[in-house]
Coordinates of C-alpha atoms in Angstrom, one line a residue:
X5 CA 87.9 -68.9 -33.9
X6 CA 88.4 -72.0 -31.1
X7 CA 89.7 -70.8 -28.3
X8 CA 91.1 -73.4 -25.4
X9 CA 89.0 -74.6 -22.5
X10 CA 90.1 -73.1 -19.6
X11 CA 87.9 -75.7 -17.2
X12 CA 86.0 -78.8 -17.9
X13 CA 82.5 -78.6 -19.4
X14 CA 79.5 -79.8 -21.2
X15 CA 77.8 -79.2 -24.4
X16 CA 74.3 -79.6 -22.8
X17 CA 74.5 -76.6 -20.3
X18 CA 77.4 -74.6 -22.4
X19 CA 75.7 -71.3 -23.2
X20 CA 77.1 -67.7 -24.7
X21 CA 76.4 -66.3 -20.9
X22 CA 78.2 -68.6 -19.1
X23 CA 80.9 -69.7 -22.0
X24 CA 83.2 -66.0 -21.1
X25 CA 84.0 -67.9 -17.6
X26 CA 85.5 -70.9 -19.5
X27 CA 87.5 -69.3 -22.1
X28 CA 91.0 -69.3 -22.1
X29 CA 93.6 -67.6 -25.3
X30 CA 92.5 -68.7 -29.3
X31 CA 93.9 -72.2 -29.5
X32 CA 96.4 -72.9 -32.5
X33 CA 99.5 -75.1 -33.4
X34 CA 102.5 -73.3 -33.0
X35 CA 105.9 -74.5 -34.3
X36 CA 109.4 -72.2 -33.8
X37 CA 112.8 -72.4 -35.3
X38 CA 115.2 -70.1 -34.1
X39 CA 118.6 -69.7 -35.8
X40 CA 120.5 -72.3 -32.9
X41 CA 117.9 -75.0 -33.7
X42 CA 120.1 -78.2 -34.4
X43 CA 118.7 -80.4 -37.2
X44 CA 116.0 -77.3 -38.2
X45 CA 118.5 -74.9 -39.4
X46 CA 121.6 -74.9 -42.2
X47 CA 123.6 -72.0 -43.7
X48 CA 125.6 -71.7 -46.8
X49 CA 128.1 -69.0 -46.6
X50 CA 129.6 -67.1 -43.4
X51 CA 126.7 -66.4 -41.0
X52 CA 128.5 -65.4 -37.9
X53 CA 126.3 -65.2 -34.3
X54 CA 125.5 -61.8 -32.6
X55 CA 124.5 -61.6 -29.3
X56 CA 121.5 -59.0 -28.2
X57 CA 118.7 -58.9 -25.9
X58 CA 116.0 -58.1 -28.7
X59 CA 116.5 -61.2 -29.7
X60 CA 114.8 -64.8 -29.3
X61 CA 117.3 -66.4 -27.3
X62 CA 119.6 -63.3 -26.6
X63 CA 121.2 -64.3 -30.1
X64 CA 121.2 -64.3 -34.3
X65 CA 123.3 -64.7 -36.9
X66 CA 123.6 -62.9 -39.8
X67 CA 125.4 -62.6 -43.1
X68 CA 127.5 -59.2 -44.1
X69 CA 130.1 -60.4 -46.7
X70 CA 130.7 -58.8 -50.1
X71 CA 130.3 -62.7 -51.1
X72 CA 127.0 -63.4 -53.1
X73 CA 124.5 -66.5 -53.0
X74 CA 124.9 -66.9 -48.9
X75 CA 121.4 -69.1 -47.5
X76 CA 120.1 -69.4 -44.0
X77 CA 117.4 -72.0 -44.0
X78 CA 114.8 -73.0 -41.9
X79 CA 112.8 -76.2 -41.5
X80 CA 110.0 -76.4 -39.5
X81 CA 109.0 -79.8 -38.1
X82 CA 105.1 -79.5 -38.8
X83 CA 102.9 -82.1 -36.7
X84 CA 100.1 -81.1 -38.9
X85 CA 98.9 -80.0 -42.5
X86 CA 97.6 -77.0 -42.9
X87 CA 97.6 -73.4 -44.1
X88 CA 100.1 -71.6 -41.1
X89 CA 100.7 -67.9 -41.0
X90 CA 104.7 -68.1 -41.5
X91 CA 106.2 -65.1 -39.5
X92 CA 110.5 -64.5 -39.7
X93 CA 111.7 -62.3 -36.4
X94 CA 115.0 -60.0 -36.9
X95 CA 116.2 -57.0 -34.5
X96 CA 115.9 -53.8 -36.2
X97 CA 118.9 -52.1 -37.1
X98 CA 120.2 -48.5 -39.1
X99 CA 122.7 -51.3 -40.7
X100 CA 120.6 -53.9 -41.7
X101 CA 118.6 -54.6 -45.3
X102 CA 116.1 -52.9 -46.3
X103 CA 115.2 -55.3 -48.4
X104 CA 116.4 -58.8 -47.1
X105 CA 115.2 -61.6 -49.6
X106 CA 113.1 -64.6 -47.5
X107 CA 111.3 -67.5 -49.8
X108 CA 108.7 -69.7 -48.1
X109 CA 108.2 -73.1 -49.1
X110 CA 105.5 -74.8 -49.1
X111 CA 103.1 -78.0 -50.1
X112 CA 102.8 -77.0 -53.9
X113 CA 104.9 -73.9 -54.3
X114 CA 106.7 -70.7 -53.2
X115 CA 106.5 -67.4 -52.4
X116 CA 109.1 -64.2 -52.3
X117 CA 108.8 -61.6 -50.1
X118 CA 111.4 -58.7 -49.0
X119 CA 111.6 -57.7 -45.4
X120 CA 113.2 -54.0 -44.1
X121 CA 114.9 -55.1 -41.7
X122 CA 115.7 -51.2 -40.8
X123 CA 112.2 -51.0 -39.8
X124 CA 110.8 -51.6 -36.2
X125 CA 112.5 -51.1 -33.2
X126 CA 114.1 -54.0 -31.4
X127 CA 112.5 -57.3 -32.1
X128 CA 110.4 -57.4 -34.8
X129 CA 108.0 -60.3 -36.6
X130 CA 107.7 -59.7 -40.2
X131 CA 104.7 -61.4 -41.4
X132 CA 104.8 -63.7 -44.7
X133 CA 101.4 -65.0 -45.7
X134 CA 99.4 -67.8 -44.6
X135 CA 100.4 -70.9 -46.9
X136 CA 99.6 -74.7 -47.2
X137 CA 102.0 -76.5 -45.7
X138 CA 102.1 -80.9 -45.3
X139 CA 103.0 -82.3 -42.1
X140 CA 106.8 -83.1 -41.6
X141 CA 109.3 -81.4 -42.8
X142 CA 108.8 -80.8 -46.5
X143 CA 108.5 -77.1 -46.0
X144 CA 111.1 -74.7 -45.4
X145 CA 112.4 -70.6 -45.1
X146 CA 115.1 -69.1 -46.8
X147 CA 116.9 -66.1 -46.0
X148 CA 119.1 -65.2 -48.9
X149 CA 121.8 -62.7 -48.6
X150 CA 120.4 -59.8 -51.2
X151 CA 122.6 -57.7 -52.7
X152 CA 126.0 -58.9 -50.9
X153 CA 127.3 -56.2 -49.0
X154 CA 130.3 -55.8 -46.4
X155 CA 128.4 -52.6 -44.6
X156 CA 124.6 -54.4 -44.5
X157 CA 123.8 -56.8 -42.8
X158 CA 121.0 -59.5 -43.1
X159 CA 119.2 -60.8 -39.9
X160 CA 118.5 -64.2 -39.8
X161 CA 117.1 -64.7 -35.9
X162 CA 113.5 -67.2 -36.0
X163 CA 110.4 -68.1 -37.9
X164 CA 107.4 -69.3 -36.8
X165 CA 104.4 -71.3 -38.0
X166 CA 101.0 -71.0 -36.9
X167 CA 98.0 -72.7 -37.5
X168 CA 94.8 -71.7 -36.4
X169 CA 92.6 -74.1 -34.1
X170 CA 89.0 -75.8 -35.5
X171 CA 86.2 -76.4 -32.9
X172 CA 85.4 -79.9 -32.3
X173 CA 83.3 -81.4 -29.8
X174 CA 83.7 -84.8 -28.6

């Protein structure tokens, strides 16, 4: 992996004894959308806002309506193409889905994945793949509203994109 510099330095006296005092966390492009992002986020359908510490930004929205087809979308604006590990966050709950529907979209196709949102305690990051995405805002994250249901909810809180660094030397 590339880690960040933590301190200036050069390739000619850079060695594996001396590289530990130079090394800071693994570098990587990291893009969030949380559910309040104006512009990066849309919803079809009632998705009301709850507020609770678990969650990113003390707040999410979510979808518990017996009405079917409800959407919570999220579009990451991507500085750079790549292949990001796409993550969705949601606060564990006894009364949410145990299988809430997400669909990543990517730079040549889609993938389903089902997410128990039951699971975990507190804030949780649900992990979705590592997929090709192209710089801008092509790609997206849907959150669909499962099997409709007036007693379960779906958790619709933030995703997050994350693409790992490449060593260079210049």
């Amino acid at each position: 992996g590339a880690h960040q510099a933590t301190a200036a330095w050069s390739a000619s006296t850079a060695t594996w004894s001396n590289a530990s005092r130079n090394v800071g966390t693994l570098g990587h492009n990291q893009v969030t959308v949380d559910d309040s992002t104006a512009g990066q986020t849309s919803a079809s359908g009632a998705w009301p806002s709850a507020a609770v510490s678990s969650a990113v930004n003390g707040e999410y929205r979510y979808d518990q309506d017996t009405t079917a087809g409800d959407m919570f979308t999220w579009v990451p604006p991507l500085t750079e193409s790549g292949a990001y590990q796409v993550e969705a966050h949601y606060v564990a709950s006894s009364t949410a889905a145990s299988a809430a529907p997400y669909t990543v979209y990517y730079n040549g196709g889609s993938s389903a994945y089902t997410v128990d949102q039951t699971s975990g305690s507190g804030g949780v990051w649900a992990v979705m793949g590592q997929h090709p995405f192209a710089a801008g805002t092509a790609g997206k994250v849907v959150l669909g509203d499962g099997p409709a249901s007036a007693t379960t909810r779906v958790i619709a809180d933030q995703t997050r994109y994350r693409l790992g660094g490449a060593a260079t030397e210049q």
